[in-house]
Short mmCIF file of C-alpha atoms in Angstrom, two decimals:
data_model
loop_
_atom_site.label_atom_id
_atom_site.label_comp_id
_atom_site.label_asym_id
_atom_site.label_seq_id
_atom_site.Cartn_x
_atom_site.Cartn_y
_atom_site.Cartn_z
CA MET A 252 -38.68 197.13 100.13
CA HIS A 253 -35.79 197.89 97.85
CA ALA A 254 -33.62 194.97 96.45
CA PRO A 255 -29.98 195.59 98.28
CA ALA A 256 -27.50 197.78 95.96
CA PRO A 257 -25.08 195.20 94.48
CA ASP A 258 -21.82 195.48 95.77
CA PRO A 259 -19.41 197.65 93.26
CA PRO A 260 -16.52 195.44 91.65
CA PRO A 261 -13.50 195.19 93.87
CA ARG A 262 -10.58 197.83 92.91
CA ALA A 263 -8.37 196.00 90.07
CA THR A 264 -4.46 194.87 91.60
CA VAL A 265 -1.15 195.76 89.83
CA ALA A 266 -1.89 191.95 88.94
CA ASP A 267 -5.28 192.59 87.36
CA ALA A 268 -3.86 195.93 85.61
CA LEU A 269 -0.55 193.92 84.15
CA ARG A 270 -2.53 190.96 83.20
CA PHE A 271 -5.37 193.43 81.34
CA ALA A 272 -2.04 195.84 79.51
CA PHE A 273 -0.11 192.51 78.25
CA GLY A 274 -3.23 190.29 77.46
CA THR A 275 -5.31 192.92 75.37
CA LEU A 276 -1.96 194.62 73.99
CA THR A 277 0.30 191.59 72.96
CA VAL A 278 0.06 187.77 72.30
CA LEU A 279 2.55 187.15 75.19
CA PRO A 280 0.80 184.08 76.80
CA VAL A 281 -0.86 186.64 79.91
CA PRO A 282 -4.38 185.21 81.04
CA LEU A 283 -6.88 188.26 80.99
CA THR A 284 -8.90 186.83 84.21
CA ARG A 285 -10.72 190.93 84.66
CA TRP A 286 -12.50 192.38 81.67
CA ASP A 287 -14.18 195.47 83.75
CA ARG A 288 -13.78 199.55 83.95
CA ALA A 289 -11.40 199.07 87.00
CA ALA A 290 -8.87 196.88 85.23
CA ALA A 291 -9.62 198.64 82.00
CA ARG A 292 -7.98 201.51 84.41
CA GLY A 293 -5.35 199.77 85.45
CA GLY A 294 -4.27 198.30 82.40
CA MET A 295 -4.44 201.36 80.22
CA LEU A 296 -2.11 202.97 82.89
CA ALA A 297 0.04 200.35 82.44
CA ALA A 298 0.09 200.16 78.84
CA PRO A 299 3.45 202.00 78.37
CA LEU A 300 5.53 198.84 80.68
CA ALA A 301 4.02 196.88 77.71
CA GLY A 302 5.64 199.13 75.33
CA LEU A 303 8.95 199.36 76.81
CA VAL A 304 8.88 194.77 76.90
CA VAL A 305 8.00 195.44 73.09
CA GLY A 306 10.35 197.70 71.86
CA SER A 307 13.04 195.97 73.85
CA CYS A 308 12.04 193.03 71.93
CA ALA A 309 12.00 194.26 69.04
CA ALA A 310 15.90 196.03 69.83
CA ALA A 311 17.06 192.90 71.17
CA SER A 312 16.16 190.97 67.28
CA GLY A 313 17.83 194.36 65.58
CA LEU A 314 20.96 193.75 67.93
CA LEU A 315 21.20 190.21 67.78
CA LEU A 316 20.87 190.39 63.76
CA THR A 317 24.20 193.06 63.78
CA LEU A 318 26.09 191.17 66.20
CA LEU A 319 25.60 188.75 63.63
CA GLY A 320 26.87 190.45 60.82
CA ALA A 321 24.00 192.00 59.18
CA GLY A 322 23.51 195.52 57.51
CA PRO A 323 21.37 198.06 59.24
CA LEU A 324 18.41 197.36 56.03
CA LEU A 325 17.87 194.07 57.89
CA ALA A 326 18.18 194.99 61.29
CA ALA A 327 15.69 197.33 60.59
CA VAL A 328 13.21 195.34 58.91
CA ALA A 329 13.60 192.54 61.93
CA THR A 330 12.88 195.01 64.33
CA VAL A 331 10.15 196.24 62.53
CA ALA A 332 8.75 192.39 62.66
CA VAL A 333 8.74 192.15 66.10
CA PRO A 334 6.38 194.26 67.12
CA ALA A 335 3.74 193.22 64.64
CA VAL A 336 4.59 189.56 65.27
CA LEU A 337 3.32 190.48 69.16
CA THR A 338 0.33 192.37 68.46
CA ARG A 339 -0.33 189.78 65.59
CA GLY A 340 -0.48 192.63 63.17
CA LEU A 341 -3.73 194.08 65.15
CA HIS A 342 -2.24 197.67 65.13
CA LEU A 343 -1.12 197.86 61.67
CA ASP A 344 -4.67 196.15 60.83
CA GLY A 345 -6.37 198.88 62.81
CA LEU A 346 -4.62 201.59 60.99
CA ALA A 347 -5.17 200.72 57.51
CA ASP A 348 -9.12 200.11 58.78
CA VAL A 349 -9.23 203.49 60.25
CA ALA A 350 -7.24 204.62 56.66
CA ASP A 351 -10.22 203.33 54.79
CA GLY A 352 -13.15 204.65 56.72
CA LEU A 353 -11.34 208.26 57.22
CA GLY A 354 -10.29 208.36 53.47
CA SER A 355 -13.94 207.13 52.26
CA GLY A 356 -15.46 210.91 53.65
CA LYS A 357 -18.74 208.87 54.40
CA PRO A 358 -20.87 210.03 57.55
CA ALA A 359 -19.49 208.73 60.55
CA ALA A 360 -22.00 204.97 60.27
CA ASP A 361 -20.71 204.07 57.25
CA ALA A 362 -16.84 205.23 58.18
CA LEU A 363 -17.66 202.78 61.08
CA ARG A 364 -19.20 200.30 58.73
CA ILE A 365 -16.00 200.21 56.42
CA MET A 366 -13.56 199.65 58.94
CA LYS A 367 -15.80 197.12 61.04
CA GLN A 368 -15.35 194.68 57.11
CA SER A 369 -12.42 192.42 56.64
CA ASP A 370 -11.05 192.79 53.72
CA ILE A 371 -8.71 196.16 53.24
CA GLY A 372 -9.18 198.89 50.29
CA PRO A 373 -6.87 201.23 48.83
CA PHE A 374 -6.49 204.41 51.48
CA GLY A 375 -5.36 201.21 53.95
CA VAL A 376 -2.82 199.62 51.55
CA VAL A 377 -0.86 202.60 50.61
CA THR A 378 -1.34 203.65 54.03
CA LEU A 379 0.12 201.01 55.38
CA VAL A 380 2.87 200.70 52.74
CA LEU A 381 3.81 203.61 53.31
CA THR A 382 4.01 203.35 57.38
CA LEU A 383 6.18 200.15 56.73
CA LEU A 384 8.54 202.05 54.81
CA GLY A 385 9.02 204.98 56.61
CA GLN A 386 9.61 202.61 59.82
CA VAL A 387 12.49 200.57 58.15
CA ALA A 388 14.25 203.57 56.58
CA ALA A 389 13.67 205.42 59.76
CA LEU A 390 15.81 202.44 61.77
CA ALA A 391 17.67 201.66 58.57
CA GLN A 392 19.13 205.37 59.90
CA SER A 393 19.01 204.68 63.01
CA TYR A 394 21.12 201.52 63.07
CA GLU A 395 23.64 203.25 59.93
CA ALA A 396 24.97 205.24 63.29
CA GLY A 397 24.67 202.70 65.50
CA ALA A 398 23.76 199.46 66.41
CA VAL A 399 22.88 200.87 70.05
CA ARG A 400 21.46 203.97 68.50
CA GLY A 401 19.11 201.65 66.70
CA ALA A 402 18.14 199.98 69.63
CA VAL A 403 17.17 203.13 71.44
CA ALA A 404 15.13 204.23 69.11
CA ALA A 405 12.91 200.71 68.94
CA VAL A 406 12.52 200.79 72.37
CA VAL A 407 11.35 204.91 72.89
CA ALA A 408 9.14 203.79 69.73
CA GLY A 409 7.40 200.71 71.17
CA LEU A 410 7.19 203.22 74.63
CA ALA A 411 5.61 206.06 72.20
CA ALA A 412 3.34 203.65 70.75
CA ARG A 413 1.32 202.20 74.55
CA CYS A 414 1.87 205.59 75.80
CA ALA A 415 -0.43 207.03 73.51
CA LEU A 416 -2.97 204.48 74.17
CA THR A 417 -2.96 205.84 77.37
CA LEU A 418 -3.65 209.35 76.68
CA ALA A 419 -6.52 208.08 74.06
CA SER A 420 -8.14 206.38 77.22
CA ARG A 421 -8.58 209.50 79.16
CA ARG A 422 -11.57 210.59 80.68
CA GLY A 423 -13.68 212.89 77.75
CA VAL A 424 -12.61 210.81 74.69
CA PRO A 425 -16.18 208.78 73.62
CA ALA A 426 -15.98 205.34 72.21
CA ALA A 427 -17.71 205.07 69.20
CA ARG A 428 -19.22 202.11 69.30
CA PRO A 429 -20.97 200.30 72.03
CA GLU A 430 -19.29 197.61 72.23
CA GLY A 431 -15.48 196.42 71.69
CA LEU A 432 -11.95 197.04 73.41
CA GLY A 433 -12.53 200.69 72.88
CA ALA A 434 -15.39 200.88 74.49
CA ALA A 435 -13.63 199.49 77.37
CA VAL A 436 -11.30 201.43 78.14
CA ALA A 437 -12.41 204.82 76.04
CA GLY A 438 -12.49 207.40 79.15
CA ALA A 439 -11.22 204.71 81.30
CA VAL A 440 -8.25 206.59 82.73
CA PRO A 441 -8.35 209.94 85.07
CA VAL A 442 -6.51 213.17 83.68
CA PRO A 443 -4.03 213.48 86.38
CA ALA A 444 -2.96 209.59 85.92
CA ALA A 445 -2.88 209.95 82.03
CA LEU A 446 -0.91 212.94 82.51
CA THR A 447 1.65 210.85 85.13
CA ALA A 448 1.92 207.65 83.25
CA THR A 449 3.59 210.32 80.50
CA ALA A 450 5.70 212.26 82.43
CA LEU A 451 7.14 208.60 83.69
CA ALA A 452 7.45 207.24 79.88
CA LEU A 453 9.29 210.47 79.39
CA CYS A 454 11.36 209.35 81.97
CA ALA A 455 11.66 206.01 80.51
CA ALA A 456 12.53 207.69 77.39
CA ALA A 457 15.22 209.81 78.50
CA ALA A 458 16.65 207.29 80.63
CA THR A 459 17.22 205.00 77.69
CA GLY A 460 18.63 207.75 75.62
CA ALA A 461 21.03 208.54 78.47
CA LEU A 462 23.06 205.28 77.06
CA LEU A 463 24.03 207.76 73.92
CA GLY A 464 24.89 210.53 76.43
CA PRO A 465 23.34 213.83 77.71
CA TYR A 466 21.97 214.93 74.60
CA ALA A 467 20.73 211.74 73.37
CA ALA A 468 18.71 211.66 76.66
CA LEU A 469 17.25 214.96 75.52
CA HIS A 470 16.58 213.63 72.31
CA THR A 471 14.71 211.04 72.62
CA ALA A 472 12.38 212.42 75.26
CA GLY A 473 11.57 214.53 72.33
CA ALA A 474 11.09 212.11 69.67
CA LEU A 475 8.35 210.65 72.68
CA LEU A 476 6.75 214.19 72.69
CA PHE A 477 6.79 214.50 68.91
CA ALA A 478 5.61 211.24 68.39
CA LEU A 479 2.14 211.81 71.32
CA LEU A 480 1.37 215.00 69.19
CA ALA A 481 1.21 212.93 66.67
CA ALA A 482 -1.18 210.84 68.12
CA GLU A 483 -3.16 213.60 69.54
CA LEU A 484 -3.68 215.15 65.75
CA LEU A 485 -5.10 211.79 64.65
CA LEU A 486 -7.14 211.04 67.54
CA ARG A 487 -8.85 214.35 67.31
CA ARG A 488 -9.59 213.25 63.59
CA CYS A 489 -11.21 210.23 64.97
CA ARG A 490 -13.41 212.07 67.18
CA THR A 491 -14.51 214.70 64.63
CA ARG A 492 -14.72 212.43 62.15
CA LEU A 493 -16.66 208.66 63.96
CA GLY A 494 -17.90 210.63 66.95
CA GLY A 495 -14.81 208.92 69.70
CA VAL A 496 -12.34 205.75 69.33
CA THR A 497 -12.56 202.06 68.41
CA GLY A 498 -10.46 199.17 68.83
CA ASP A 499 -9.36 199.61 65.27
CA VAL A 500 -8.51 203.65 66.42
CA PHE A 501 -6.81 202.43 69.22
CA GLY A 502 -3.95 200.59 66.55
CA ALA A 503 -4.08 203.10 64.26
CA LEU A 504 -2.49 205.61 67.11
CA ALA A 505 -0.41 202.89 67.88
CA GLU A 506 1.47 202.82 64.71
CA THR A 507 0.95 206.85 63.97
CA ALA A 508 2.85 207.07 67.44
CA SER A 509 5.73 204.72 66.42
CA THR A 510 6.30 205.68 63.25
CA ALA A 511 6.67 209.85 64.54
CA ALA A 512 9.23 208.41 66.87
CA LEU A 513 11.32 206.73 64.65
CA LEU A 514 11.03 209.81 62.28
CA ALA A 515 11.69 211.81 64.79
CA MET A 516 15.19 209.92 66.21
CA THR A 517 16.61 210.36 62.96
CA LEU A 518 16.33 214.02 62.50
CA ALA A 519 19.87 215.60 64.91
#
């Protein structure tokens, strides 16, 4: 006599999805109550919403400083610092680890071992410094053009960072390791759902840019697309070199998309 099949896990609710998104992608005090594929699917679809919140917090800090009389450079530094604080620097750490792994030129297993080490190598240090300098420089230029323009750039960057994670969680993208966040979310999101979330993110970016006029709405949507393309190129490189995604790869994708969005926002 065969044992009865186990009951399938319950479908994830909207609350489960939001808890997963904010509980794994931010340090906001949101309890993570489920860690299964259903919750991961919903959470990664809700990732752009978490990006909007992080980007809005970053924008608020820059706006506040400019209202208090701070210059564009100081506002830019604060705007870059807020997402780092709200993620405990995990995305920046992932970027450094991926830079060390890819820069090592070693086979996938050795590169993954290098990425798992707690120290940061020369590739990681240089990548971190250049990325943070690029983010600050791009935001400072945006703030020089106006406080609202700088704030819009911050929101779009936060949105781009997490939307890149939604796309990287789509079906067909494997995990490079059998454990960790990468394994939990790799391939969890159906492709149509990922594209729908991306379309909604584009609408949100355009609506944010509309605060500056019709052209800015198109500009912000274009900046988001450019950011997602940059992240997709890095994702393809990681799939080729590492065999798939890891938590560090997700962090690197977020920082790459954020930086690319900020750079695109500086272009006329």
